[in-house]
Amino acid sequence: MYANYQTFEDADRHAHALTGWEQRYDQVGEGAFRSTVKQVSVAGVQVFQESANVRIVQRGQLPAGCVTFGLVLSGGAPYSFQGIKVDENALVVAPGDKEFLLHSPPNMSLLGVAIDAKLLESAADAAGVDVQDEVLRRHVLNIPGAAGARAGKRIIAAVETVLAAPDSLSSDDDVAHRFTQAVTESMLDLLTFHVPSYEDRLTYACRADIVRRAHDLVLTRPEQPISVLDVCEKLRVSRRTVQNSFQSVTQMNPVSYLRAVRLAQVRRLLTTTAQGELPVREAAMRWGFSNLGHFASDYKSLFGELPSQTFRAR
């Protein structure tokens, strides 16, 4: 496990800094090379956020035993992966141990993710997502821009959280677990747009009703967080149906959506009460957030500010 943030003035040094990758970067654009790399790696999951100011060509071998993903964060022009155009509405995906060729435009910013294939399969099974090999071999998948931006934001927030306290990776197993969960769930959310739908013949109205009823379940049990399994049991539907319903209606996975609903209730409490009347800790506990550190991190990711920074009633 490791986490680091580095800057470079040479393309090859940048390429060699990505642990576990056999590759080289050729600078083909004019100008003094400047780049940054933020990396976090835990058991089975590696994430790197890289940027460079000039056009480069990346080529080499994808990590063996992993499924590799790429999300465009920014760039002066479209990317090209394996001869296929890649823009902000696309997800790069490829099985491991394959040769790759990526053309990156000037002022590029890219999020790379490598997930152990068995870990991804296990997470997909748990989430009820039927990820087929044919999907993983397409190289580039079209995705809704908003969904891609949301997944990128969530993963970047997870990376920044770890980089703020890198020692926590080895000292706190929960930190590594939360990081792995955030990354795998984000990628599965995007793959869901390409999961065959023949097993789920519900109309959009039926899916919307499942989301509405799950939302209501959260509101009726404020101190006891609702899990996806709870939703399945209460609504008498399969996990896959729940997953597909949320993806279709909200473009979010059910876990993220249900957590966001609880966070929204905490924020409403904070904005309608004074600090002396209701401390942040008590407001969080009322909606089932027992770990204040995780609560504060999730709250900031959703609302862009810590709960202590939220405007309180006077």
Short mmCIF file of C-alpha atoms in Angstrom, two decimals:
data_model
loop_
_atom_site.label_atom_id
_atom_site.label_comp_id
_atom_site.label_asym_id
_atom_site.label_seq_id
_atom_site.Cartn_x
_atom_site.Cartn_y
_atom_site.Cartn_z
CA MET A 1 0.00 0.00 0.00
CA TYR A 2 1.25 3.47 -0.80
CA ALA A 3 0.12 7.02 -1.50
CA ASN A 4 2.18 9.82 -3.00
CA TYR A 5 2.10 13.06 -4.98
CA GLN A 6 4.94 13.88 -7.40
CA THR A 7 5.85 16.46 -10.04
CA PHE A 8 8.08 15.88 -13.08
CA GLU A 9 9.98 17.72 -15.80
CA ASP A 10 10.62 14.64 -17.95
CA ALA A 11 8.06 12.35 -19.63
CA ASP A 12 9.95 9.09 -19.01
CA ARG A 13 10.44 9.84 -15.31
CA HIS A 14 6.71 10.44 -15.11
CA ALA A 15 5.98 7.09 -16.81
CA HIS A 16 8.37 5.16 -14.57
CA ALA A 17 6.73 6.62 -11.46
CA LEU A 18 3.53 4.65 -12.08
CA THR A 19 4.13 1.51 -10.05
CA GLY A 20 3.33 -1.80 -11.73
CA TRP A 21 3.13 -0.38 -15.25
CA GLU A 22 5.49 -1.30 -18.09
CA GLN A 23 5.32 1.74 -20.33
CA ARG A 24 7.05 4.73 -21.81
CA TYR A 25 5.89 8.26 -22.54
CA ASP A 26 7.14 10.08 -25.64
CA GLN A 27 6.80 13.85 -25.63
CA VAL A 28 5.67 14.94 -29.12
CA GLY A 29 4.36 18.41 -28.29
CA GLU A 30 6.59 21.46 -28.07
CA GLY A 31 7.50 23.07 -24.76
CA ALA A 32 9.19 22.36 -21.45
CA PHE A 33 7.54 19.27 -19.95
CA ARG A 34 5.62 19.74 -16.71
CA SER A 35 3.47 17.08 -15.10
CA THR A 36 1.99 15.81 -11.84
CA VAL A 37 0.98 12.37 -10.56
CA LYS A 38 -1.16 11.54 -7.53
CA GLN A 39 -1.19 7.83 -6.70
CA VAL A 40 -2.94 5.62 -4.17
CA SER A 41 -2.64 1.85 -4.13
CA VAL A 42 -4.28 -0.62 -1.75
CA ALA A 43 -4.77 -4.38 -2.05
CA GLY A 44 -6.35 -4.96 -5.44
CA VAL A 45 -6.91 -1.32 -6.41
CA GLN A 46 -4.55 1.29 -7.88
CA VAL A 47 -5.63 4.83 -8.76
CA PHE A 48 -3.53 7.57 -10.33
CA GLN A 49 -4.50 11.08 -11.35
CA GLU A 50 -2.02 12.44 -13.87
CA SER A 51 -1.68 15.70 -15.76
CA ALA A 52 0.78 17.02 -18.35
CA ASN A 53 1.05 20.30 -20.21
CA VAL A 54 2.19 19.05 -23.64
CA ARG A 55 1.06 16.36 -26.06
CA ILE A 56 2.47 12.90 -25.23
CA VAL A 57 2.13 9.36 -26.57
CA GLN A 58 1.78 6.63 -23.95
CA ARG A 59 2.47 3.04 -24.89
CA GLY A 60 3.25 -0.16 -23.04
CA GLN A 61 1.62 -3.08 -21.23
CA LEU A 62 -1.47 -2.91 -19.04
CA PRO A 63 -1.08 -4.44 -15.54
CA ALA A 64 -1.61 -8.21 -15.59
CA GLY A 65 -4.55 -9.65 -13.68
CA CYS A 66 -6.38 -6.31 -13.58
CA VAL A 67 -9.14 -4.52 -15.42
CA THR A 68 -7.94 -1.04 -16.32
CA PHE A 69 -10.16 2.04 -16.62
CA GLY A 70 -9.55 5.60 -17.73
CA LEU A 71 -11.66 8.73 -17.22
CA VAL A 72 -10.92 12.02 -18.98
CA LEU A 73 -10.85 14.94 -16.56
CA SER A 74 -9.73 17.63 -19.01
CA GLY A 75 -7.74 18.17 -22.19
CA GLY A 76 -7.29 20.58 -25.05
CA ALA A 77 -8.59 17.97 -27.55
CA PRO A 78 -9.95 14.40 -27.61
CA TYR A 79 -7.71 11.52 -26.53
CA SER A 80 -7.16 8.38 -28.59
CA PHE A 81 -6.98 4.90 -27.04
CA GLN A 82 -6.25 1.91 -29.26
CA GLY A 83 -7.26 4.00 -32.25
CA ILE A 84 -10.63 5.02 -30.75
CA LYS A 85 -11.59 8.61 -29.93
CA VAL A 86 -12.00 9.30 -26.20
CA ASP A 87 -13.74 12.42 -24.87
CA GLU A 88 -15.52 13.47 -21.68
CA ASN A 89 -18.46 11.17 -22.51
CA ALA A 90 -16.35 8.03 -22.67
CA LEU A 91 -14.85 5.44 -20.34
CA VAL A 92 -11.67 3.60 -21.29
CA VAL A 93 -11.82 -0.06 -20.23
CA ALA A 94 -9.51 -2.96 -21.04
CA PRO A 95 -8.48 -6.30 -19.51
CA GLY A 96 -4.92 -6.56 -18.23
CA ASP A 97 -1.68 -7.76 -19.77
CA LYS A 98 -2.46 -6.15 -23.14
CA GLU A 99 -0.40 -3.72 -25.16
CA PHE A 100 -1.87 -0.25 -25.27
CA LEU A 101 -1.41 3.02 -27.15
CA LEU A 102 -2.81 6.29 -25.83
CA HIS A 103 -2.43 9.73 -27.43
CA SER A 104 -2.90 12.47 -24.85
CA PRO A 105 -3.61 16.08 -25.89
CA PRO A 106 -1.95 19.21 -24.44
CA ASN A 107 -3.07 20.17 -20.93
CA MET A 108 -4.36 16.69 -20.32
CA SER A 109 -5.73 15.44 -17.01
CA LEU A 110 -6.63 11.78 -16.73
CA LEU A 111 -7.82 9.44 -14.00
CA GLY A 112 -6.48 5.90 -14.28
CA VAL A 113 -7.83 2.95 -12.29
CA ALA A 114 -6.58 -0.65 -12.19
CA ILE A 115 -8.74 -3.13 -10.26
CA ASP A 116 -7.87 -6.77 -9.63
CA ALA A 117 -10.11 -8.77 -11.97
CA LYS A 118 -11.28 -11.15 -9.23
CA LEU A 119 -12.03 -8.25 -6.87
CA LEU A 120 -14.07 -6.52 -9.58
CA GLU A 121 -15.97 -9.74 -10.31
CA SER A 122 -16.74 -10.22 -6.62
CA ALA A 123 -17.89 -6.61 -6.22
CA ALA A 124 -20.04 -6.90 -9.35
CA ASP A 125 -21.71 -10.05 -8.04
CA ALA A 126 -22.43 -8.35 -4.70
CA ALA A 127 -23.94 -5.36 -6.50
CA GLY A 128 -25.96 -7.48 -8.91
CA VAL A 129 -24.11 -6.12 -11.95
CA ASP A 130 -23.54 -8.62 -14.75
CA VAL A 131 -20.21 -7.45 -16.19
CA GLN A 132 -19.49 -9.52 -19.28
CA ASP A 133 -16.07 -10.03 -20.89
CA GLU A 134 -17.38 -8.64 -24.17
CA VAL A 135 -18.00 -5.28 -22.49
CA LEU A 136 -14.49 -5.18 -21.04
CA ARG A 137 -12.93 -5.80 -24.46
CA ARG A 138 -14.58 -2.83 -26.19
CA HIS A 139 -11.77 -0.44 -25.13
CA VAL A 140 -14.01 2.67 -25.07
CA LEU A 141 -17.58 2.85 -23.74
CA ASN A 142 -19.93 5.79 -24.16
CA ILE A 143 -21.27 7.04 -20.82
CA PRO A 144 -23.42 9.99 -19.73
CA GLY A 145 -21.16 12.97 -19.10
CA ALA A 146 -22.79 13.72 -15.73
CA ALA A 147 -22.28 10.15 -14.54
CA GLY A 148 -18.61 10.19 -15.58
CA ALA A 149 -18.04 13.52 -13.83
CA ARG A 150 -19.72 12.22 -10.68
CA ALA A 151 -17.59 9.07 -10.62
CA GLY A 152 -14.42 11.08 -11.23
CA LYS A 153 -15.28 13.50 -8.44
CA ARG A 154 -15.92 10.67 -5.99
CA ILE A 155 -12.64 8.90 -6.78
CA ILE A 156 -10.62 12.12 -6.64
CA ALA A 157 -12.15 12.91 -3.25
CA ALA A 158 -11.13 9.44 -2.04
CA VAL A 159 -7.58 10.00 -3.32
CA GLU A 160 -7.31 13.41 -1.64
CA THR A 161 -8.61 11.98 1.64
CA VAL A 162 -5.85 9.36 1.65
CA LEU A 163 -3.13 11.81 0.56
CA ALA A 164 -4.10 14.11 3.44
CA ALA A 165 -3.18 11.32 5.89
CA PRO A 166 -1.18 8.66 3.97
CA ASP A 167 -0.11 6.81 7.12
CA SER A 168 -3.75 5.92 7.73
CA LEU A 169 -3.57 3.36 4.91
CA SER A 170 -1.40 1.08 7.00
CA SER A 171 -2.75 2.01 10.42
CA ASP A 172 -6.50 1.93 9.75
CA ASP A 173 -8.01 -0.98 7.79
CA ASP A 174 -11.26 0.93 7.44
CA VAL A 175 -9.54 3.67 5.44
CA ALA A 176 -8.31 1.16 2.86
CA HIS A 177 -11.72 -0.53 2.76
CA ARG A 178 -13.55 2.75 2.17
CA PHE A 179 -11.11 3.70 -0.59
CA THR A 180 -11.52 0.34 -2.33
CA GLN A 181 -15.29 0.55 -2.01
CA ALA A 182 -15.47 4.09 -3.42
CA VAL A 183 -13.35 3.18 -6.45
CA THR A 184 -14.99 -0.15 -7.31
CA GLU A 185 -18.53 1.18 -6.83
CA SER A 186 -17.76 4.18 -9.05
CA MET A 187 -16.49 1.98 -11.88
CA LEU A 188 -19.41 -0.44 -11.55
CA ASP A 189 -21.82 2.49 -11.73
CA LEU A 190 -20.41 3.39 -15.14
CA LEU A 191 -20.28 -0.19 -16.40
CA THR A 192 -23.95 -0.58 -15.50
CA PHE A 193 -24.85 1.60 -18.48
CA HIS A 194 -23.61 -1.25 -20.69
CA VAL A 195 -25.03 -4.21 -18.78
CA PRO A 196 -27.56 -6.14 -20.90
CA SER A 197 -31.06 -5.19 -19.82
CA TYR A 198 -32.99 -8.31 -20.90
CA GLU A 199 -33.25 -9.50 -17.29
CA ASP A 200 -34.95 -6.29 -16.19
CA ARG A 201 -38.17 -5.63 -18.10
CA LEU A 202 -39.64 -3.11 -15.64
CA THR A 203 -41.00 0.11 -17.08
CA TYR A 204 -39.34 3.40 -16.16
CA ALA A 205 -42.36 4.24 -13.99
CA CYS A 206 -41.88 1.02 -12.00
CA ARG A 207 -38.19 1.76 -11.49
CA ALA A 208 -39.01 5.29 -10.36
CA ASP A 209 -41.50 3.89 -7.87
CA ILE A 210 -38.83 1.57 -6.42
CA VAL A 211 -36.52 4.56 -5.94
CA ARG A 212 -39.34 6.57 -4.32
CA ARG A 213 -40.25 3.78 -1.91
CA ALA A 214 -36.58 3.23 -0.98
CA HIS A 215 -36.25 6.98 -0.34
CA ASP A 216 -39.29 6.83 1.93
CA LEU A 217 -37.80 3.87 3.83
CA VAL A 218 -34.78 6.01 4.72
CA LEU A 219 -37.02 8.77 6.06
CA THR A 220 -39.01 6.37 8.25
CA ARG A 221 -35.89 4.93 9.96
CA PRO A 222 -33.60 7.91 10.59
CA GLU A 223 -31.36 6.32 13.21
CA GLN A 224 -30.99 2.97 11.41
CA PRO A 225 -29.28 3.28 8.00
CA ILE A 226 -31.08 1.32 5.29
CA SER A 227 -28.91 -1.14 3.37
CA VAL A 228 -29.55 -2.39 -0.15
CA LEU A 229 -30.46 -5.77 1.32
CA ASP A 230 -33.04 -4.03 3.54
CA VAL A 231 -34.54 -2.40 0.46
CA CYS A 232 -34.70 -5.75 -1.35
CA GLU A 233 -36.45 -7.41 1.60
CA LYS A 234 -38.89 -4.57 2.28
CA LEU A 235 -39.86 -4.04 -1.37
CA ARG A 236 -39.60 -7.75 -2.30
CA VAL A 237 -37.43 -7.16 -5.34
CA SER A 238 -34.03 -8.50 -6.39
CA ARG A 239 -30.75 -6.72 -5.80
CA ARG A 240 -30.27 -6.42 -9.55
CA THR A 241 -33.69 -4.77 -9.92
CA VAL A 242 -32.82 -2.26 -7.20
CA GLN A 243 -29.44 -1.57 -8.80
CA ASN A 244 -30.91 -1.08 -12.28
CA SER A 245 -33.76 1.05 -10.99
CA PHE A 246 -31.44 3.50 -9.25
CA GLN A 247 -29.06 3.58 -12.20
CA SER A 248 -31.91 4.26 -14.62
CA VAL A 249 -33.68 6.93 -12.58
CA THR A 250 -30.88 8.64 -10.64
CA GLN A 251 -27.68 7.62 -12.48
CA MET A 252 -26.33 6.68 -9.03
CA ASN A 253 -25.84 3.40 -7.23
CA PRO A 254 -28.35 2.80 -4.41
CA VAL A 255 -25.76 2.96 -1.63
CA SER A 256 -24.58 6.44 -2.69
CA TYR A 257 -28.12 7.68 -3.21
CA LEU A 258 -29.45 6.45 0.15
CA ARG A 259 -26.42 7.91 1.96
CA ALA A 260 -26.95 11.23 0.18
CA VAL A 261 -30.59 11.28 1.33
CA ARG A 262 -29.48 10.87 4.95
CA LEU A 263 -26.82 13.55 4.55
CA ALA A 264 -29.44 15.92 3.14
CA GLN A 265 -31.56 15.41 6.26
CA VAL A 266 -28.59 16.23 8.49
CA ARG A 267 -27.93 19.40 6.49
CA ARG A 268 -31.58 20.42 6.85
CA LEU A 269 -31.28 19.97 10.61
CA LEU A 270 -28.13 22.07 10.73
CA THR A 271 -29.51 24.93 8.65
CA THR A 272 -32.74 25.13 10.70
CA THR A 273 -31.23 24.94 14.20
CA ALA A 274 -28.66 26.92 16.14
CA GLN A 275 -25.32 25.40 17.17
CA GLY A 276 -26.23 25.71 20.85
CA GLU A 277 -29.54 24.00 20.26
CA LEU A 278 -28.21 21.06 18.22
CA PRO A 279 -24.48 20.24 17.90
CA VAL A 280 -23.22 18.70 14.65
CA ARG A 281 -22.49 15.40 16.39
CA GLU A 282 -26.08 15.02 17.59
CA ALA A 283 -27.51 15.95 14.18
CA ALA A 284 -25.32 13.30 12.56
CA MET A 285 -26.29 10.66 15.13
CA ARG A 286 -29.97 11.34 14.53
CA TRP A 287 -29.52 10.13 10.97
CA GLY A 288 -27.39 7.11 11.72
CA PHE A 289 -23.87 8.54 11.24
CA SER A 290 -21.95 7.14 14.19
CA ASN A 291 -18.44 7.72 12.80
CA LEU A 292 -17.99 11.50 12.71
CA GLY A 293 -14.80 11.32 10.64
CA HIS A 294 -16.48 9.39 7.84
CA PHE A 295 -19.59 11.55 8.17
CA ALA A 296 -17.59 14.77 7.76
CA SER A 297 -15.77 13.37 4.72
CA ASP A 298 -18.99 12.24 3.03
CA TYR A 299 -20.70 15.53 3.90
CA LYS A 300 -17.90 17.56 2.34
CA SER A 301 -17.87 15.39 -0.79
CA LEU A 302 -21.60 15.98 -1.28
CA PHE A 303 -21.97 19.62 -0.27
CA GLY A 304 -18.50 21.05 -0.82
CA GLU A 305 -18.08 22.12 2.80
CA LEU A 306 -17.58 20.56 6.21
CA PRO A 307 -20.65 20.33 8.47
CA SER A 308 -18.97 22.79 10.83
CA GLN A 309 -18.93 25.32 7.97
CA THR A 310 -22.64 25.04 7.19
CA PHE A 311 -24.61 28.18 7.97
CA ARG A 312 -26.66 27.70 11.15
CA ALA A 313 -29.92 29.38 12.15
CA ARG A 314 -29.65 32.12 14.78
#
